[in-house]
Amino acid sequence: MLKDLTEVAVAPDTYHVSPEPMLMIADLHGALALCLHDEGRGVGGLLHLKFMGGTGRPSDVTDNTLSSVLVVLDKFKRAVLGNSARRDEVQARILAHALPPTDAGEPSASLVDLIQADLADGKIACGSQTTRRTEGVRVCFQPFEGRVWICGPNDLRAARKLSTGS
């Protein structure tokens, strides 16, 4: 019953965690959403991080950027997983939006790689998907069930119809 769920918009560079049935939404444009679900505890959360600079290319990761991202990521993981989560009950997925490639060189490592490496250190497998296009995408996540899907920024109703049928 998606139509009855409370919707929470997760702003860039913030996260939301909940054990309740709800729908978390992040509009991505040069950003990523990390959806983390602890099936054992029935808790999930969405972390929304910007990763694009003003040039439309992935930002170089500076020491300050790296440090602040890791602090937020650590707080987010603790909020979702608590202290005693069984890692085999945890599902993680990164959905990212980037502009189409340009002729200019892009950094070889990205924020997606950094987050995947951090999760791997904690024995959490994490899949990722990067969409490269000029239009943004909307990520929808049900933290209680761990369901995640992508739709266009104005297509939430269409996404609801599709997800209830799956």
mmCIF file with all atom_site columns, N, CA and C in Angstrom, residues 43 68 99 158:
data_model
loop_
_atom_site.group_PDB
_atom_site.id
_atom_site.type_symbol
_atom_site.label_atom_id
_atom_site.label_alt_id
_atom_site.label_comp_id
_atom_site.label_asym_id
_atom_site.label_entity_id
_atom_site.label_seq_id
_atom_site.pdbx_PDB_ins_code
_atom_site.Cartn_x
_atom_site.Cartn_y
_atom_site.Cartn_z
_atom_site.occupancy
_atom_site.B_iso_or_equiv
_atom_site.pdbx_formal_charge
_atom_site.auth_seq_id
_atom_site.auth_comp_id
_atom_site.auth_asym_id
_atom_site.auth_atom_id
_atom_site.pdbx_PDB_model_num
ATOM 1  N N  . VAL A 1 43  ? 15.269 -2.052 9.931   1.00 0.00 ? 43  VAL A N  1
ATOM 2  C CA . VAL A 1 43  ? 15.604 -0.627 9.880   1.00 0.00 ? 43  VAL A CA 1
ATOM 3  C C  . VAL A 1 43  ? 16.295 -0.347 8.556   1.00 0.00 ? 43  VAL A C  1
ATOM 4  N N  . SER A 1 68  ? 34.963 14.594 5.758   1.00 0.00 ? 68  SER A N  1
ATOM 5  C CA . SER A 1 68  ? 33.566 14.879 6.084   1.00 0.00 ? 68  SER A CA 1
ATOM 6  C C  . SER A 1 68  ? 32.632 13.782 5.575   1.00 0.00 ? 68  SER A C  1
ATOM 7  N N  . LEU A 1 99  ? 26.471 13.436 -15.031 1.00 0.00 ? 99  LEU A N  1
ATOM 8  C CA . LEU A 1 99  ? 26.261 13.954 -16.374 1.00 0.00 ? 99  LEU A CA 1
ATOM 9  C C  . LEU A 1 99  ? 27.010 13.081 -17.376 1.00 0.00 ? 99  LEU A C  1
ATOM 10 N N  . ALA A 1 158 ? 3.966  6.939  -11.308 1.00 0.00 ? 158 ALA A N  1
ATOM 11 C CA . ALA A 1 158 ? 4.205  5.808  -12.208 1.00 0.00 ? 158 ALA A CA 1
ATOM 12 C C  . ALA A 1 158 ? 5.078  4.767  -11.516 1.00 0.00 ? 158 ALA A C  1
#
